Short mmCIF file of C-alpha atoms and ligand atoms in Angstrom, two decimals:
data_model
loop_
_atom_site.label_atom_id
_atom_site.label_comp_id
_atom_site.label_asym_id
_atom_site.label_seq_id
_atom_site.Cartn_x
_atom_site.Cartn_y
_atom_site.Cartn_z
CA MET V 50 75.93 -127.87 -8.91
CA LYS V 51 75.90 -131.60 -9.59
CA LEU V 52 78.47 -132.71 -12.18
CA CYS V 53 78.62 -136.14 -13.75
CA ARG V 54 80.55 -138.17 -16.29
CA PHE V 55 78.57 -140.51 -18.50
CA ASP V 56 78.43 -142.58 -21.69
CA GLY V 57 82.16 -142.62 -22.40
CA ASN V 58 83.61 -139.44 -20.89
CA LYS V 59 80.77 -137.05 -21.65
CA LEU V 60 80.35 -134.39 -18.97
CA GLY V 61 77.04 -133.21 -17.66
CA VAL V 62 75.25 -130.96 -15.20
CA VAL V 63 72.56 -132.91 -13.35
CA ASP V 64 69.25 -131.02 -13.32
CA GLY V 65 66.49 -132.97 -11.55
CA GLY V 66 66.09 -136.23 -13.41
CA ARG V 67 67.99 -135.04 -16.46
CA ILE V 68 71.59 -134.41 -17.50
CA ARG V 69 72.52 -131.27 -19.42
CA ASP V 70 75.34 -132.19 -21.76
CA VAL V 71 78.22 -129.69 -21.40
CA THR V 72 80.92 -131.91 -22.92
CA ASP V 73 81.87 -129.48 -25.70
CA VAL V 74 82.30 -126.54 -23.33
CA VAL V 75 84.56 -128.56 -21.05
CA TRP V 76 86.69 -130.01 -23.83
CA SER V 77 87.14 -126.61 -25.51
CA ARG V 78 88.56 -125.21 -22.25
CA LEU V 79 90.83 -128.00 -21.05
CA GLY V 80 93.71 -127.23 -23.43
CA THR V 81 96.07 -129.78 -24.87
CA PHE V 82 98.48 -131.98 -22.98
CA SER V 83 101.88 -133.31 -23.81
CA TYR V 84 104.15 -135.82 -22.14
CA PRO V 85 104.51 -136.02 -19.20
CA LEU V 86 100.78 -135.84 -18.54
CA PRO V 87 99.63 -133.89 -15.48
CA ARG V 88 99.37 -135.83 -12.23
CA HIS V 89 95.99 -134.30 -11.46
CA ASP V 90 92.54 -134.49 -13.04
CA PRO V 91 92.41 -131.64 -15.59
CA PHE V 92 88.61 -131.23 -15.44
CA ILE V 93 88.52 -130.91 -11.65
CA ALA V 94 91.54 -128.57 -11.75
CA ALA V 95 89.76 -126.34 -14.29
CA LEU V 96 86.48 -126.15 -12.37
CA PRO V 97 87.12 -122.86 -10.53
CA ARG V 98 87.46 -121.02 -13.87
CA LEU V 99 84.82 -123.13 -15.68
CA LYS V 100 81.98 -123.14 -13.21
CA ALA V 101 80.15 -119.96 -14.24
CA GLU V 102 80.47 -120.89 -17.89
CA LEU V 103 79.12 -124.40 -17.22
CA GLU V 104 76.10 -122.94 -15.45
CA ARG V 105 75.37 -120.70 -18.44
CA ALA V 106 75.94 -123.48 -20.98
CA ALA V 107 73.73 -125.90 -19.07
CA ARG V 108 70.70 -123.64 -19.52
CA ASP V 109 70.73 -124.08 -23.30
CA ALA V 110 72.31 -127.52 -23.50
CA THR V 111 70.55 -130.59 -24.85
CA SER V 112 69.47 -132.93 -22.12
CA VAL V 113 69.05 -136.65 -21.63
CA SER V 114 67.20 -138.57 -18.93
CA LEU V 115 69.36 -139.98 -16.11
CA ASP V 116 67.64 -143.34 -16.69
CA GLU V 117 69.04 -143.54 -20.21
CA VAL V 118 72.74 -143.08 -19.52
CA ALA V 119 75.60 -145.12 -18.08
CA LEU V 120 77.06 -143.07 -15.23
CA GLU V 121 80.82 -143.19 -14.71
CA ALA V 122 82.85 -142.13 -11.67
CA PRO V 123 82.69 -138.32 -11.49
CA VAL V 124 86.51 -138.10 -11.44
CA ALA V 125 88.31 -139.72 -14.36
CA ASN V 126 91.95 -139.37 -13.33
CA PRO V 127 92.57 -139.08 -9.60
CA SER V 128 96.24 -139.32 -8.71
CA LYS V 129 95.34 -140.88 -5.36
CA LEU V 130 92.47 -142.47 -3.51
CA VAL V 131 93.18 -141.67 0.13
CA ALA V 132 91.17 -143.53 2.77
CA ALA V 133 90.61 -143.28 6.52
CA PRO V 134 90.27 -146.36 8.74
CA VAL V 135 88.20 -146.39 11.97
CA ASN V 136 86.80 -142.88 11.64
CA TYR V 137 83.28 -143.05 13.17
CA MET V 138 82.00 -143.09 16.72
CA ASP V 139 79.34 -145.71 17.35
CA HIS V 140 75.77 -144.68 18.02
CA LEU V 141 75.82 -145.95 21.56
CA GLN V 142 73.83 -143.84 23.98
CA GLU V 143 76.56 -143.88 26.52
CA ALA V 144 77.21 -141.60 29.43
CA GLU V 145 79.07 -138.53 28.30
CA GLU V 146 82.23 -139.45 30.19
CA LYS V 147 82.35 -142.91 28.71
CA LEU V 148 81.70 -141.51 25.27
CA GLN V 149 84.58 -139.08 25.74
CA GLU V 150 86.90 -141.94 26.63
CA TYR V 151 85.71 -143.92 23.65
CA TYR V 152 86.23 -140.92 21.43
CA LYS V 153 89.79 -140.43 22.63
CA ALA V 154 90.56 -144.11 22.09
CA LYS V 155 89.29 -143.89 18.52
CA VAL V 156 91.29 -140.76 17.79
CA LYS V 157 94.37 -142.55 19.04
CA THR V 158 93.57 -145.44 16.75
CA ILE V 159 93.33 -143.44 13.54
CA HIS V 160 96.41 -141.45 14.51
CA SER V 161 98.39 -144.59 15.22
CA VAL V 162 97.17 -146.46 12.13
CA GLY V 163 97.30 -143.46 9.80
CA LEU V 164 95.61 -143.17 6.43
CA PHE V 165 96.02 -145.65 3.60
CA LEU V 166 95.84 -145.52 -0.20
CA LYS V 167 93.62 -147.48 -2.56
CA ALA V 168 94.86 -148.14 -6.10
CA THR V 169 93.24 -145.82 -8.65
CA THR V 170 92.58 -148.86 -10.85
CA SER V 171 89.92 -149.93 -8.32
CA LEU V 172 87.73 -146.90 -9.18
CA ILE V 173 84.38 -147.52 -10.90
CA GLY V 174 81.13 -145.63 -11.48
CA PRO V 175 77.51 -146.72 -11.00
CA ALA V 176 77.26 -148.32 -14.45
CA GLN V 177 79.95 -150.87 -13.59
CA LYS V 178 79.55 -153.80 -11.24
CA VAL V 179 81.58 -154.70 -8.17
CA ARG V 180 83.31 -157.97 -9.09
CA LEU V 181 84.15 -160.07 -6.06
CA ARG V 182 87.20 -161.85 -7.56
CA PHE V 183 87.77 -163.83 -4.31
CA PRO V 184 84.22 -165.10 -3.60
CA GLU V 185 85.46 -167.67 -1.09
CA ARG V 186 86.63 -164.90 1.22
CA ARG V 187 84.59 -162.47 3.32
CA ILE V 188 83.94 -159.27 1.35
CA ASP V 189 82.25 -156.28 3.01
CA HIS V 190 80.65 -153.02 1.94
CA GLU V 191 81.81 -149.81 3.62
CA LEU V 192 79.68 -146.71 3.03
CA GLU V 193 81.79 -143.53 2.95
CA LEU V 194 81.41 -139.83 2.29
CA CYS V 195 84.02 -138.93 -0.34
CA VAL V 196 85.77 -135.59 -0.65
CA ILE V 197 87.11 -134.53 -4.04
CA ILE V 198 90.11 -132.23 -3.79
CA GLY V 199 89.94 -129.11 -5.99
CA ARG V 200 93.34 -127.45 -5.58
CA GLN V 201 96.88 -128.64 -4.94
CA ALA V 202 97.14 -129.00 -1.17
CA ASP V 203 100.48 -129.23 0.66
CA ARG V 204 100.43 -128.96 4.46
CA VAL V 205 97.06 -127.25 4.59
CA ARG V 206 95.59 -126.25 7.94
CA ALA V 207 92.11 -127.52 8.82
CA ASN V 208 90.85 -123.93 9.05
CA ASP V 209 91.74 -123.35 5.39
CA ALA V 210 90.57 -126.74 4.11
CA LEU V 211 87.32 -125.55 2.52
CA ASP V 212 89.32 -123.66 -0.12
CA TYR V 213 90.77 -126.98 -1.28
CA ILE V 214 87.52 -128.95 -1.70
CA ALA V 215 85.96 -129.26 -5.16
CA GLY V 216 83.00 -131.27 -3.96
CA TYR V 217 81.59 -134.46 -2.56
CA SER V 218 80.40 -137.83 -3.76
CA VAL V 219 79.21 -141.16 -2.35
CA GLY V 220 81.82 -143.89 -2.12
CA LEU V 221 82.10 -147.55 -1.23
CA ASP V 222 85.35 -148.82 0.24
CA MET V 223 84.88 -152.49 -0.67
CA THR V 224 87.05 -154.75 1.45
CA VAL V 225 88.30 -158.32 1.55
CA ARG V 226 88.78 -159.20 5.22
CA GLY V 227 92.11 -160.75 6.07
CA GLU V 228 95.66 -160.21 7.22
CA GLU V 229 97.11 -158.48 4.17
CA GLU V 230 97.80 -154.74 4.13
CA ARG V 231 94.69 -152.60 3.67
CA SER V 232 96.17 -151.12 0.51
CA MET V 233 96.06 -154.58 -1.06
CA ARG V 234 92.74 -155.87 0.29
CA LYS V 235 90.89 -152.66 -0.64
CA SER V 236 92.53 -152.09 -4.04
CA ILE V 237 91.03 -154.99 -5.98
CA ASP V 238 89.65 -153.89 -9.37
CA THR V 239 86.09 -152.45 -8.94
CA PHE V 240 86.51 -152.10 -5.14
CA SER V 241 86.18 -148.29 -5.12
CA PRO V 242 82.76 -147.32 -6.49
CA LEU V 243 82.19 -143.55 -6.62
CA GLY V 244 79.14 -141.60 -7.69
CA PRO V 245 76.51 -141.05 -8.83
CA TRP V 246 77.97 -137.56 -9.41
CA MET V 247 79.92 -134.84 -7.63
CA VAL V 248 78.13 -132.07 -5.71
CA THR V 249 80.23 -128.92 -5.62
CA ALA V 250 81.43 -127.68 -2.22
CA ASP V 251 79.42 -124.44 -2.37
CA GLU V 252 76.30 -126.57 -1.74
CA LEU V 253 77.59 -128.60 1.21
CA GLY V 254 80.36 -126.60 2.91
CA LEU V 255 82.39 -128.92 5.12
CA ALA V 256 79.75 -131.69 4.93
CA SER V 257 79.72 -131.80 8.73
CA ASP V 258 76.07 -132.74 9.32
CA LEU V 259 74.82 -135.11 6.62
CA ASP V 260 72.77 -138.26 7.09
CA ILE V 261 74.33 -141.26 5.41
CA SER V 262 72.85 -144.72 4.92
CA LEU V 263 73.37 -147.95 3.03
CA GLN V 264 70.97 -150.65 1.98
CA VAL V 265 71.63 -154.07 0.50
CA ASN V 266 68.66 -155.46 -1.46
CA GLY V 267 66.47 -152.89 0.30
CA GLU V 268 67.58 -153.83 3.83
CA THR V 269 69.24 -151.05 5.82
CA ARG V 270 72.72 -152.03 7.02
CA GLN V 271 74.43 -148.73 7.82
CA LYS V 272 72.95 -145.48 9.11
CA ALA V 273 74.89 -142.57 10.57
CA ASN V 274 75.60 -138.86 10.28
CA THR V 275 78.86 -137.22 9.22
CA ARG V 276 78.89 -135.24 12.49
CA GLU V 277 80.02 -138.55 14.07
CA LEU V 278 83.28 -138.58 12.11
CA VAL V 279 86.26 -138.80 14.48
CA LEU V 280 88.48 -136.79 12.13
CA SER V 281 86.27 -134.32 10.25
CA VAL V 282 86.69 -133.47 6.57
CA PRO V 283 89.00 -130.46 7.26
CA GLU V 284 91.01 -132.48 9.78
CA LEU V 285 91.46 -135.28 7.24
CA ILE V 286 92.74 -132.80 4.65
CA GLU V 287 95.17 -131.38 7.19
CA TYR V 288 96.30 -134.86 8.23
CA ALA V 289 96.77 -136.23 4.70
CA SER V 290 98.44 -133.12 3.28
CA ARG V 291 100.96 -133.09 6.13
CA TYR V 292 102.40 -136.24 4.54
CA TYR V 293 101.82 -135.83 0.81
CA THR V 294 100.56 -133.25 -1.68
CA LEU V 295 96.92 -133.68 -2.59
CA GLU V 296 96.20 -132.99 -6.25
CA PRO V 297 92.99 -131.74 -7.91
CA GLY V 298 90.80 -134.80 -8.41
CA ASP V 299 92.27 -136.79 -5.53
CA VAL V 300 89.53 -138.51 -3.55
CA ILE V 301 89.42 -138.97 0.21
CA TYR V 302 87.26 -141.86 1.43
CA THR V 303 86.46 -140.53 4.89
CA GLY V 304 85.75 -143.80 6.72
CA THR V 305 82.72 -145.97 7.45
CA PRO V 306 80.28 -146.11 10.37
CA ALA V 307 79.08 -149.26 12.15
CA GLY V 308 77.07 -151.86 10.26
CA VAL V 309 79.49 -153.12 7.64
CA GLY V 310 78.42 -156.48 6.26
CA THR V 311 79.07 -159.03 3.58
CA VAL V 312 77.91 -158.96 -0.03
CA GLU V 313 77.27 -161.75 -2.50
CA PRO V 314 76.83 -161.99 -6.25
CA GLY V 315 73.43 -160.63 -7.25
CA ASP V 316 73.24 -158.11 -4.39
CA VAL V 317 72.29 -154.51 -5.10
CA ILE V 318 73.95 -151.88 -2.90
CA GLU V 319 72.32 -148.47 -2.51
CA ALA V 320 74.45 -145.93 -0.68
CA SER V 321 72.93 -142.54 0.09
CA ILE V 322 74.25 -139.25 1.41
CA GLN V 323 71.97 -136.34 2.23
CA GLY V 324 72.44 -133.50 -0.26
CA VAL V 325 74.44 -135.70 -2.63
CA GLY V 326 72.28 -138.59 -3.82
CA THR V 327 72.24 -142.36 -4.07
CA LEU V 328 74.99 -144.49 -5.52
CA ARG V 329 73.48 -147.76 -6.76
CA VAL V 330 75.81 -150.58 -7.74
CA GLU V 331 75.33 -154.23 -8.45
CA VAL V 332 77.57 -156.99 -7.14
CA ASP V 333 78.67 -159.85 -9.39
CA ALA V 334 81.08 -162.75 -9.26
MN1 MN N 683 86.84 -147.80 4.78
#
């Protein structure tokens, strides 16, 4: 099932080129909240008990064309945006031994660098533009498969990780190059596009063999497959949750393959993941 948020916090089931509006069903089931508000995203947390009902409701729901709506990030309130640096092997057709060495070196790198966090205020959906804010500096696109956590996860083993995944989306880890900490350079407002919707985990499993690609103004810049991830989706969940509790709605940006490049005002980025869809965002000053 593909779930989206659109037009000011409406919730929908994507059905071909149309969105079935299930906002009322969701809101009637979320309950009321009082201070302190939950740390997680209540919609994502409720999904396991809502899913069958959403499928039923979608059949009779009014629908609107995808072309006519403003899509928002599929998660409204993540408590964390976790991100992985240096997490892809290159596509080099190297001798197996050399590749093995390269692989080990990369694993060492991500394990020595660790994961980082992006500010949740940097999150946007397809209807918003990436704003460069520091146009005099080099700013790159990074295409990333994103995992949306479905259940509270504390020290989860990789073998059990599937139980903790709500679904997947396409993400961009926009980056100002420079010497500052990653958490600062990658947390600028609008620097974490996510969308166009979330595909639930029952459709994609561990997302271990998906083609991913990115185009800028129609020119292909990045092209890879998630089987080339150094730390796989379950390994990333194990790694992150060893340090901190992952909450429903938390997003893991799983890292980018080769081919990152600069963007300028007026560019259109189209980031695609097999089985998920295409996130299209515009870049502006
Ligand atoms: Mn990245």
